[in-house]
PDB file of C-alpha atoms in Angstrom:
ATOM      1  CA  UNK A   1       5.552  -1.867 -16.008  1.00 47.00           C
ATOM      2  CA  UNK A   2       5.523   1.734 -16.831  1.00 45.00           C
ATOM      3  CA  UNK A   3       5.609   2.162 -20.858  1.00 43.00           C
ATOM      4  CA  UNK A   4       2.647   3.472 -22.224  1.00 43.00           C
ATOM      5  CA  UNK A   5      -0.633   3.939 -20.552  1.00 48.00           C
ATOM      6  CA  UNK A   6       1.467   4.849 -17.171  1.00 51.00           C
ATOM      7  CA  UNK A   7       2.908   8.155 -18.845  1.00 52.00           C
ATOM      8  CA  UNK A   8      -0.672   8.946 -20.297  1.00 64.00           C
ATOM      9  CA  UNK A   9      -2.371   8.562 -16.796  1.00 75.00           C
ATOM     10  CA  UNK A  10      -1.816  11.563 -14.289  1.00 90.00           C
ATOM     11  CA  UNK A  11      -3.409   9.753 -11.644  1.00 95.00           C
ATOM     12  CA  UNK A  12      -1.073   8.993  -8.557  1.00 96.00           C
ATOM     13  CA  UNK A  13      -1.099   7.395  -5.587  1.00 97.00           C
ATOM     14  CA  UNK A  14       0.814   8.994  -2.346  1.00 98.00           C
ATOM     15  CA  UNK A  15       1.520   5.719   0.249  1.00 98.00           C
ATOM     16  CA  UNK A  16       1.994   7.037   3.467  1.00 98.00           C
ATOM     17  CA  UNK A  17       3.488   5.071   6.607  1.00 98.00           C
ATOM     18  CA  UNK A  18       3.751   6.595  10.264  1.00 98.00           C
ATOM     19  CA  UNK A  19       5.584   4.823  13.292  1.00 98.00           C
ATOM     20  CA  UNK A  20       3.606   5.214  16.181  1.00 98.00           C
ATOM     21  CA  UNK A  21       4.933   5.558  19.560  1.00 98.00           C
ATOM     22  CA  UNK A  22       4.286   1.815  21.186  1.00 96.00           C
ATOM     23  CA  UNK A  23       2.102   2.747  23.955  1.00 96.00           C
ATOM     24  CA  UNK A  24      -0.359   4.944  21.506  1.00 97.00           C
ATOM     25  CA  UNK A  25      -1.105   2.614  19.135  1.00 97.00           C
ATOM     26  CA  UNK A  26      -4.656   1.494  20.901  1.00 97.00           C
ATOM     27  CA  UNK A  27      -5.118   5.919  21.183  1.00 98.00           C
ATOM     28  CA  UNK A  28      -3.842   6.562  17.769  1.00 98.00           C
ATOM     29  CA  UNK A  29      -6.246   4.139  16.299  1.00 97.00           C
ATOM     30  CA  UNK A  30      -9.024   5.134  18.241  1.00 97.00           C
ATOM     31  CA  UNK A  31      -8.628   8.668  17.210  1.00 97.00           C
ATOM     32  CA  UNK A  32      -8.386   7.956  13.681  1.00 97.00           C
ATOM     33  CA  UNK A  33     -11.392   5.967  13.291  1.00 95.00           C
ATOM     34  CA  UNK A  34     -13.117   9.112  14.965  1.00 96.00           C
ATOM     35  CA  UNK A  35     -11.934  11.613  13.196  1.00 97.00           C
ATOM     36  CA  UNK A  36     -11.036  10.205   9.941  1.00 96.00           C
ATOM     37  CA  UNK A  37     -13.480  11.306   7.758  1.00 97.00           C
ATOM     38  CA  UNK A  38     -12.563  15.029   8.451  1.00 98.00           C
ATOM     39  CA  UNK A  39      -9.900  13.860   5.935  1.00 98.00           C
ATOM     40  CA  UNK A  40     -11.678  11.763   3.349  1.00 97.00           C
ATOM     41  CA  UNK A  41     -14.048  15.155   2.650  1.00 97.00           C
ATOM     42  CA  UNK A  42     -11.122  16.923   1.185  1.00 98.00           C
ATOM     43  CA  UNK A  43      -9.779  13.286  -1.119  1.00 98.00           C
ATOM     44  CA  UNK A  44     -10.142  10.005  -1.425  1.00 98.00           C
ATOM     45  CA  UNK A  45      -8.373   7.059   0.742  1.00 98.00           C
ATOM     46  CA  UNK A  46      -7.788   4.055  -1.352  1.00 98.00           C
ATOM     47  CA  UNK A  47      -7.091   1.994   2.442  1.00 97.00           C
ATOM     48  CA  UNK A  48      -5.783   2.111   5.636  1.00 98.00           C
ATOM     49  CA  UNK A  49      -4.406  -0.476   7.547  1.00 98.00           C
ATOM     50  CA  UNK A  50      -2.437  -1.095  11.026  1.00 98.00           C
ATOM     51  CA  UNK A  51       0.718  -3.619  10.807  1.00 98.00           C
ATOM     52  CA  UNK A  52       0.414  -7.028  12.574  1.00 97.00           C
ATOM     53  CA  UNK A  53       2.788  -9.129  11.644  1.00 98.00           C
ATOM     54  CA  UNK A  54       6.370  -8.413  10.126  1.00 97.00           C
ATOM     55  CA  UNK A  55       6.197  -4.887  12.024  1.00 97.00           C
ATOM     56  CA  UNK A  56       4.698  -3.213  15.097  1.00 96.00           C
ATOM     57  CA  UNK A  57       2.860  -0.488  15.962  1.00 97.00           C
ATOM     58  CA  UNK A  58       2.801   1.267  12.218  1.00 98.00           C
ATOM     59  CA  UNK A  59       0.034   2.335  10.293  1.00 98.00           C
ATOM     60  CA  UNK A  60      -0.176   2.750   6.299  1.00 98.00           C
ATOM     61  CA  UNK A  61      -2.547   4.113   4.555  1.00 98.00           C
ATOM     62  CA  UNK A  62      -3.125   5.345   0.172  1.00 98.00           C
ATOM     63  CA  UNK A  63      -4.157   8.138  -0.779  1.00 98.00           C
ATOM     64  CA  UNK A  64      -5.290   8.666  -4.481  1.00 98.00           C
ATOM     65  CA  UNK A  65      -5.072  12.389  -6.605  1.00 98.00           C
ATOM     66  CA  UNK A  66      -5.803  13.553 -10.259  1.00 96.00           C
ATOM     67  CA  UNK A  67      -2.507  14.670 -10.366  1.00 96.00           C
ATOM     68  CA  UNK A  68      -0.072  17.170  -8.334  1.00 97.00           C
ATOM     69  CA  UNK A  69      -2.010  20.065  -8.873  1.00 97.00           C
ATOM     70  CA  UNK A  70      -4.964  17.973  -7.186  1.00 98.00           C
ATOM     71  CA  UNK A  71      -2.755  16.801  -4.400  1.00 98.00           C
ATOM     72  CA  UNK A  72      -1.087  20.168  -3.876  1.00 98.00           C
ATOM     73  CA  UNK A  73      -4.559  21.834  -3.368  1.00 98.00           C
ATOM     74  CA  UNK A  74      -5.829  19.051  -0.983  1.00 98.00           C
ATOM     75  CA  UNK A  75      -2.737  19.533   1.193  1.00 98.00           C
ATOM     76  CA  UNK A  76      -3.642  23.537   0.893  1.00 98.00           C
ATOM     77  CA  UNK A  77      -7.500  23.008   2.002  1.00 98.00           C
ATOM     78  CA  UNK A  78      -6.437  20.675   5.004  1.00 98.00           C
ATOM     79  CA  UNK A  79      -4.013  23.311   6.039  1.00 97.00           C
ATOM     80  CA  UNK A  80      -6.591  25.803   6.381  1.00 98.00           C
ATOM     81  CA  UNK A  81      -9.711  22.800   8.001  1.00 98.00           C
ATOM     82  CA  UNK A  82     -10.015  23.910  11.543  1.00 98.00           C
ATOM     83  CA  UNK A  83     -12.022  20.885  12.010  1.00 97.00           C
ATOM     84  CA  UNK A  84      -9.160  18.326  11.064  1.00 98.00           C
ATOM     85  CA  UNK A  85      -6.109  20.531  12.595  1.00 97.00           C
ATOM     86  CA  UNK A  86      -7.524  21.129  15.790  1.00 97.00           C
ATOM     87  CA  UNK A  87      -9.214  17.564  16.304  1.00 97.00           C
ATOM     88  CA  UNK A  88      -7.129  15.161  14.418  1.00 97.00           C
ATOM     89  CA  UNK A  89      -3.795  16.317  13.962  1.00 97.00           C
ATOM     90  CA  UNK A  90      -2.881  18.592  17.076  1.00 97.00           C
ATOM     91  CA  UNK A  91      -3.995  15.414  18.596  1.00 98.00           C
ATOM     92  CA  UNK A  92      -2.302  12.729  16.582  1.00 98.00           C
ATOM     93  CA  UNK A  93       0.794  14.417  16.179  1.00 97.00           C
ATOM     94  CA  UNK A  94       2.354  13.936  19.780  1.00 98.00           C
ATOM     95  CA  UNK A  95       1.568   9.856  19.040  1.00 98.00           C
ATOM     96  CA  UNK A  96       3.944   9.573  16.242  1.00 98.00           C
ATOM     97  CA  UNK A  97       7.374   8.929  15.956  1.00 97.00           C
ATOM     98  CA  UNK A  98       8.340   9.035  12.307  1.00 96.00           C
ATOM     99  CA  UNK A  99       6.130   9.812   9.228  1.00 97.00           C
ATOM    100  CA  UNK A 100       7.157   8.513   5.322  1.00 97.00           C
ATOM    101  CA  UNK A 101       5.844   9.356   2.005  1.00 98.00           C
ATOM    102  CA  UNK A 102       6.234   7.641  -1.429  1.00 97.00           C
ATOM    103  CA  UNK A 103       4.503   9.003  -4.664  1.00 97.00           C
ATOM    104  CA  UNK A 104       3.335   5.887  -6.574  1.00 96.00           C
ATOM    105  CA  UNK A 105       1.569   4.656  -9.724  1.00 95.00           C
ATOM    106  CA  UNK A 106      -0.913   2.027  -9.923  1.00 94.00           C
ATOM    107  CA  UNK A 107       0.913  -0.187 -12.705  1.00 91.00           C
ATOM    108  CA  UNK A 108      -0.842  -0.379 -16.119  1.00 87.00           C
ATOM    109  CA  UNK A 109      -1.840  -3.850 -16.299  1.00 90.00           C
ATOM    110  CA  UNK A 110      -3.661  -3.830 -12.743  1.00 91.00           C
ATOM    111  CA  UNK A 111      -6.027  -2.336 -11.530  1.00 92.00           C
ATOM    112  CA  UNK A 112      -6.894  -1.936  -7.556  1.00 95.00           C
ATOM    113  CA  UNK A 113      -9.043  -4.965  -6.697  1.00 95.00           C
ATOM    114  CA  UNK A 114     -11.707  -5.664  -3.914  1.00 94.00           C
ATOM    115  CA  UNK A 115     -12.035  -8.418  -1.636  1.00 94.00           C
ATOM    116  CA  UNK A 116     -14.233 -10.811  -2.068  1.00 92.00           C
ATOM    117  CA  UNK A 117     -16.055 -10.268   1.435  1.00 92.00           C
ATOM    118  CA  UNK A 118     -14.962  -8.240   4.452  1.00 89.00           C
ATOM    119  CA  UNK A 119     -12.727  -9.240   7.792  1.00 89.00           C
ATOM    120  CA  UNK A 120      -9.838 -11.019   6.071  1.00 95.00           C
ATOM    121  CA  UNK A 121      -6.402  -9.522   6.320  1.00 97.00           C
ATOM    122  CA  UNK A 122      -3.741  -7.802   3.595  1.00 98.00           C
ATOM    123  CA  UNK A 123      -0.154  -9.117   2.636  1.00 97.00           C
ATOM    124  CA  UNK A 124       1.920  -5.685   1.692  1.00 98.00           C
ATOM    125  CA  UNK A 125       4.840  -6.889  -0.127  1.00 97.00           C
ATOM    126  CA  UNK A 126       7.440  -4.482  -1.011  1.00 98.00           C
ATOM    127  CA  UNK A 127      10.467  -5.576  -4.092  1.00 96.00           C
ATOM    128  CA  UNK A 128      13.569  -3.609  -4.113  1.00 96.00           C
ATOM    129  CA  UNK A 129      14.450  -4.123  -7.561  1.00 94.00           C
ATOM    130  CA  UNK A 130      18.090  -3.721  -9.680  1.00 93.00           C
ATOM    131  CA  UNK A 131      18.786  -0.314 -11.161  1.00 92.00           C
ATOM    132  CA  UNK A 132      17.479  -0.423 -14.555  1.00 88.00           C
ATOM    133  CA  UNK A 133      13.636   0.413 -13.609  1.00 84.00           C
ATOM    134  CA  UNK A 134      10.958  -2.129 -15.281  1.00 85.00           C
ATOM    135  CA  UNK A 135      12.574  -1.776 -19.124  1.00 86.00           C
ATOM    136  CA  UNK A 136      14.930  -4.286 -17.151  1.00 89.00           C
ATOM    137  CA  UNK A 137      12.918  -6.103 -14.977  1.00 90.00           C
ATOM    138  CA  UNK A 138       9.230  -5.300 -15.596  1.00 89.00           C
ATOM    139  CA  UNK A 139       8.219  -8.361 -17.770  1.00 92.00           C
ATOM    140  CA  UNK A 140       9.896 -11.129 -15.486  1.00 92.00           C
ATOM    141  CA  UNK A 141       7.977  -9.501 -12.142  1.00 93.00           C
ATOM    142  CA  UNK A 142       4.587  -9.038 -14.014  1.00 92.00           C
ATOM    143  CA  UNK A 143       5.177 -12.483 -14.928  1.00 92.00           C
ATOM    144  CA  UNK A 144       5.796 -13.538 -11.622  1.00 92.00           C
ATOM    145  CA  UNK A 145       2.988 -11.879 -10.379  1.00 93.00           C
ATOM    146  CA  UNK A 146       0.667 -13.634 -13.084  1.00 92.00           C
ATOM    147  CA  UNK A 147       1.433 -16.649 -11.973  1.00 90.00           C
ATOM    148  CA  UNK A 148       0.567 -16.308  -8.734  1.00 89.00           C
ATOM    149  CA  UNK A 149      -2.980 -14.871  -9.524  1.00 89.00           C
ATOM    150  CA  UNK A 150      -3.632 -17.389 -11.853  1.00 87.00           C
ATOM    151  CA  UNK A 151      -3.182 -20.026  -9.198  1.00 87.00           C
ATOM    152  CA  UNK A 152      -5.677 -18.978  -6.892  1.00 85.00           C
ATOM    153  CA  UNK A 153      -3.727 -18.943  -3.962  1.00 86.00           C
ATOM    154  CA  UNK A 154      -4.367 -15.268  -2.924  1.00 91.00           C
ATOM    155  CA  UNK A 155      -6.363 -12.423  -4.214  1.00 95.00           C
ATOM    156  CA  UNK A 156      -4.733  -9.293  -5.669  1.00 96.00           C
ATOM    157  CA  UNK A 157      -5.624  -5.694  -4.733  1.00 97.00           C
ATOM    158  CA  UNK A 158      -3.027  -3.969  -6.325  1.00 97.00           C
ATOM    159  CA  UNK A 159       0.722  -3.025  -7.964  1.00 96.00           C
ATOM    160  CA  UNK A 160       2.684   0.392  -7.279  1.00 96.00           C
ATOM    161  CA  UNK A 161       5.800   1.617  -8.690  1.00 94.00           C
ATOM    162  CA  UNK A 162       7.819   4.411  -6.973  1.00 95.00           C
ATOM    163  CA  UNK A 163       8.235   7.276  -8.413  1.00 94.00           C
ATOM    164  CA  UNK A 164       9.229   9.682  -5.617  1.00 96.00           C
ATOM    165  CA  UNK A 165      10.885   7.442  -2.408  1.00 96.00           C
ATOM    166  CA  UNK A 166      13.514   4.689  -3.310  1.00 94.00           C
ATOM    167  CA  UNK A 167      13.099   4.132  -6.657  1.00 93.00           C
ATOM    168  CA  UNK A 168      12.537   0.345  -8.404  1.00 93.00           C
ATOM    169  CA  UNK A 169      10.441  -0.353  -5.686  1.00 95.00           C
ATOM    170  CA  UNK A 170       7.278  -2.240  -6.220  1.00 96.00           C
ATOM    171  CA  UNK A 171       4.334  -2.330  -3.360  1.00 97.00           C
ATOM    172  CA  UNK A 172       2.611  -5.266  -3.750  1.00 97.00           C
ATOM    173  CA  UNK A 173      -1.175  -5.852  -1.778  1.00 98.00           C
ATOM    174  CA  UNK A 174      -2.534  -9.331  -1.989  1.00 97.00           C
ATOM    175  CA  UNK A 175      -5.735 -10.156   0.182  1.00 97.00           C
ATOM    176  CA  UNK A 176      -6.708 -13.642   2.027  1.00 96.00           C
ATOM    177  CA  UNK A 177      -9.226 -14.480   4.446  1.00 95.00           C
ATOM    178  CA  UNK A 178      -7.209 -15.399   7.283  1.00 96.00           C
ATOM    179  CA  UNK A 179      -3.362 -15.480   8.282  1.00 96.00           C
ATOM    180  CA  UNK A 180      -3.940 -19.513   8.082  1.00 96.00           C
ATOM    181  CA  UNK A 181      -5.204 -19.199   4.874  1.00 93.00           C
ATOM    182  CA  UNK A 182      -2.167 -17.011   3.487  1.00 94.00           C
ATOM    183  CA  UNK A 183      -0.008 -19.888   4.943  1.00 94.00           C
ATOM    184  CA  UNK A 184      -1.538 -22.585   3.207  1.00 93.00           C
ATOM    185  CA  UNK A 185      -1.861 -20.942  -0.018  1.00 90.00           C
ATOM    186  CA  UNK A 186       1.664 -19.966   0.020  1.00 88.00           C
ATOM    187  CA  UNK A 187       3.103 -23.342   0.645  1.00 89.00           C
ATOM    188  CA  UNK A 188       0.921 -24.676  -2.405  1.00 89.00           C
ATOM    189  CA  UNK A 189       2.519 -21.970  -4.380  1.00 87.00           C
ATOM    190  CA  UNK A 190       5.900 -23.021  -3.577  1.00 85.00           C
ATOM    191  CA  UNK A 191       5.343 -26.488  -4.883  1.00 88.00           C
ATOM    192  CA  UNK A 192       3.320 -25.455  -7.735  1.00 86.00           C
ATOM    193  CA  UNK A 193       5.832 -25.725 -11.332  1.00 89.00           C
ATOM    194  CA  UNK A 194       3.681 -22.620 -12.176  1.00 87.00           C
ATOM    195  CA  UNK A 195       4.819 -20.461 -10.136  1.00 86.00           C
ATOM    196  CA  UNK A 196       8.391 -21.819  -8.918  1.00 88.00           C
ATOM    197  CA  UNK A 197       9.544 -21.163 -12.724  1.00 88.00           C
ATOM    198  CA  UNK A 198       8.132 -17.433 -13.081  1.00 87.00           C
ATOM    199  CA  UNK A 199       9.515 -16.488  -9.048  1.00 88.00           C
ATOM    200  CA  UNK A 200      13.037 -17.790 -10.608  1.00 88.00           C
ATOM    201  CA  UNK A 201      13.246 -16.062 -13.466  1.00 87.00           C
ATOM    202  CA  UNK A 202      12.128 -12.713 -11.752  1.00 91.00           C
ATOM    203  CA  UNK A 203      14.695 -12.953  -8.728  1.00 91.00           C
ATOM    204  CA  UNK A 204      17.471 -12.532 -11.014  1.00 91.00           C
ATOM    205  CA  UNK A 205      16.721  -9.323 -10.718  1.00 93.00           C
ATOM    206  CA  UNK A 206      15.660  -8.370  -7.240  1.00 94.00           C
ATOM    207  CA  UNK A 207      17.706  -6.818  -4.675  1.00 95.00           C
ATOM    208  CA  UNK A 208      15.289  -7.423  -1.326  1.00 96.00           C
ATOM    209  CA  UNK A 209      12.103  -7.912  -0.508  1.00 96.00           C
ATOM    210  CA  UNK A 210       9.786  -7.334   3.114  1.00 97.00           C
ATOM    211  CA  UNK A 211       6.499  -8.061   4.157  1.00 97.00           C
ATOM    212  CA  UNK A 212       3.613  -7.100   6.319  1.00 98.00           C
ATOM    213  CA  UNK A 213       0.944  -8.836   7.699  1.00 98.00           C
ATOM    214  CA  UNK A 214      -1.850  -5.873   7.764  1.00 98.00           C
ATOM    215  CA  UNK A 215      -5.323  -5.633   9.576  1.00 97.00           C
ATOM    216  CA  UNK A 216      -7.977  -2.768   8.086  1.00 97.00           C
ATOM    217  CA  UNK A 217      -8.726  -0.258  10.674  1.00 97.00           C
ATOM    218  CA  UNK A 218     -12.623   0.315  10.619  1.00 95.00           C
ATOM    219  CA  UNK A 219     -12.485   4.033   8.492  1.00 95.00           C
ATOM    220  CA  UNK A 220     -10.769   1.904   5.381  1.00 96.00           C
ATOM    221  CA  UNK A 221     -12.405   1.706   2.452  1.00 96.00           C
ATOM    222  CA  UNK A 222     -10.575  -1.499   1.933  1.00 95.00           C
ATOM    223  CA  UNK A 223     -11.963  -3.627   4.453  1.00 90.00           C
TER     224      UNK A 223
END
């Protein structure tokens, strides 16, 4: 997963997840689709997405830099943006319970799809791998993940591997059009010889894995 063209690429991506209080979702949401793009003048948002299924009331959202120089002078600028302190985040801030960061990179065999049309919804899948980091696992779960592109079942957007947060973790985005449609692709998939023999082979060396059902909120990119 990351020999080669990962050490050679700078660019990162910073995956950021806040826990909203449960009564400010509907505010928080609204506030961020109104003031969002006070943010996306100083870098670019890859997506940004509310949970629906396998959590509640958490947003996450990807951020993309150059490299940590870039990032550390975006998070310099916004300190000093009147505009997105005093409207956004003096205002957001009291709605949150917890914020997370992760430092990421976009595997180099993948690179970050689009959907095929708008108003479908995103499966984030996160793999807690074994110790070891991808010289021990990488070629079973790119294999794994082959196999269930090459199927048809779901559409991929995109592959992250920590690099700051809990380590041999891998963030997995696949798109469908519907939540119906994600269930009837993935029971194909587990009948499918395909796909059964490359998900066995990369358990071996998994520790857990979680999932989110996620719906775009209307300032994503990814829609």
């Amino acid at each position: 997963l990351a020999t080669g063209p990962r050490q050679k690429n700078s660019i990162f991506y910073e995956i950021r997840t806040y826990d909203i209080k449960p009564p400010k979702m509907k505010d928080f949401v609204e506030l961020a689709n109104k003031y969002f793009h006070l943010r996306t003048a100083h870098s670019e948002l890859v997506g940004f997405w509310s949970a629906e299924l396998g959590a509640m009331n958490k947003v996450v959202h990807i951020w993309k830099y150059e490299d940590f120089a870039h990032r550390a002078a975006v998070r310099h600028a916004l300190a000093n943006d009147k505009d997105w302190q005093g409207k956004f985040i003096s205002a957001a801030l009291p709605l949150m319970e917890k914020q997370h960061n992760e430092v990421a990179y976009l595997v180099p065999w993948c690179q970050i799809g689009k959907p095929p049309k708008e108003g479908g919804v995103y499966e984030w899948v996160t793999f807690q791998m074994k110790p070891g980091g991808p010289a021990l696992w990488g070629e079973a779960f790119r294999a794994a993940i082959n196999a269930h592109i090459n199927t048809g079942y779901t559409k991929l957007i995109g592959v992250f591997h920590t690099e700051y947060g809990l380590l041999n973790t891998v963030h997995v985005i696949w798109w469908n059009e519907s939540p119906d449609h994600r269930a009837a692709g993935r029971h194909s998939a587990h009948e499918d010889a395909r796909v059964v023999a490359a998900v066995r082979d990369s358990v071996r060396y998994l520790e857990t894995q979680q999932n989110m059902l996620l719906i775009p909120l209307p300032c994503s990119p990814l829609k």
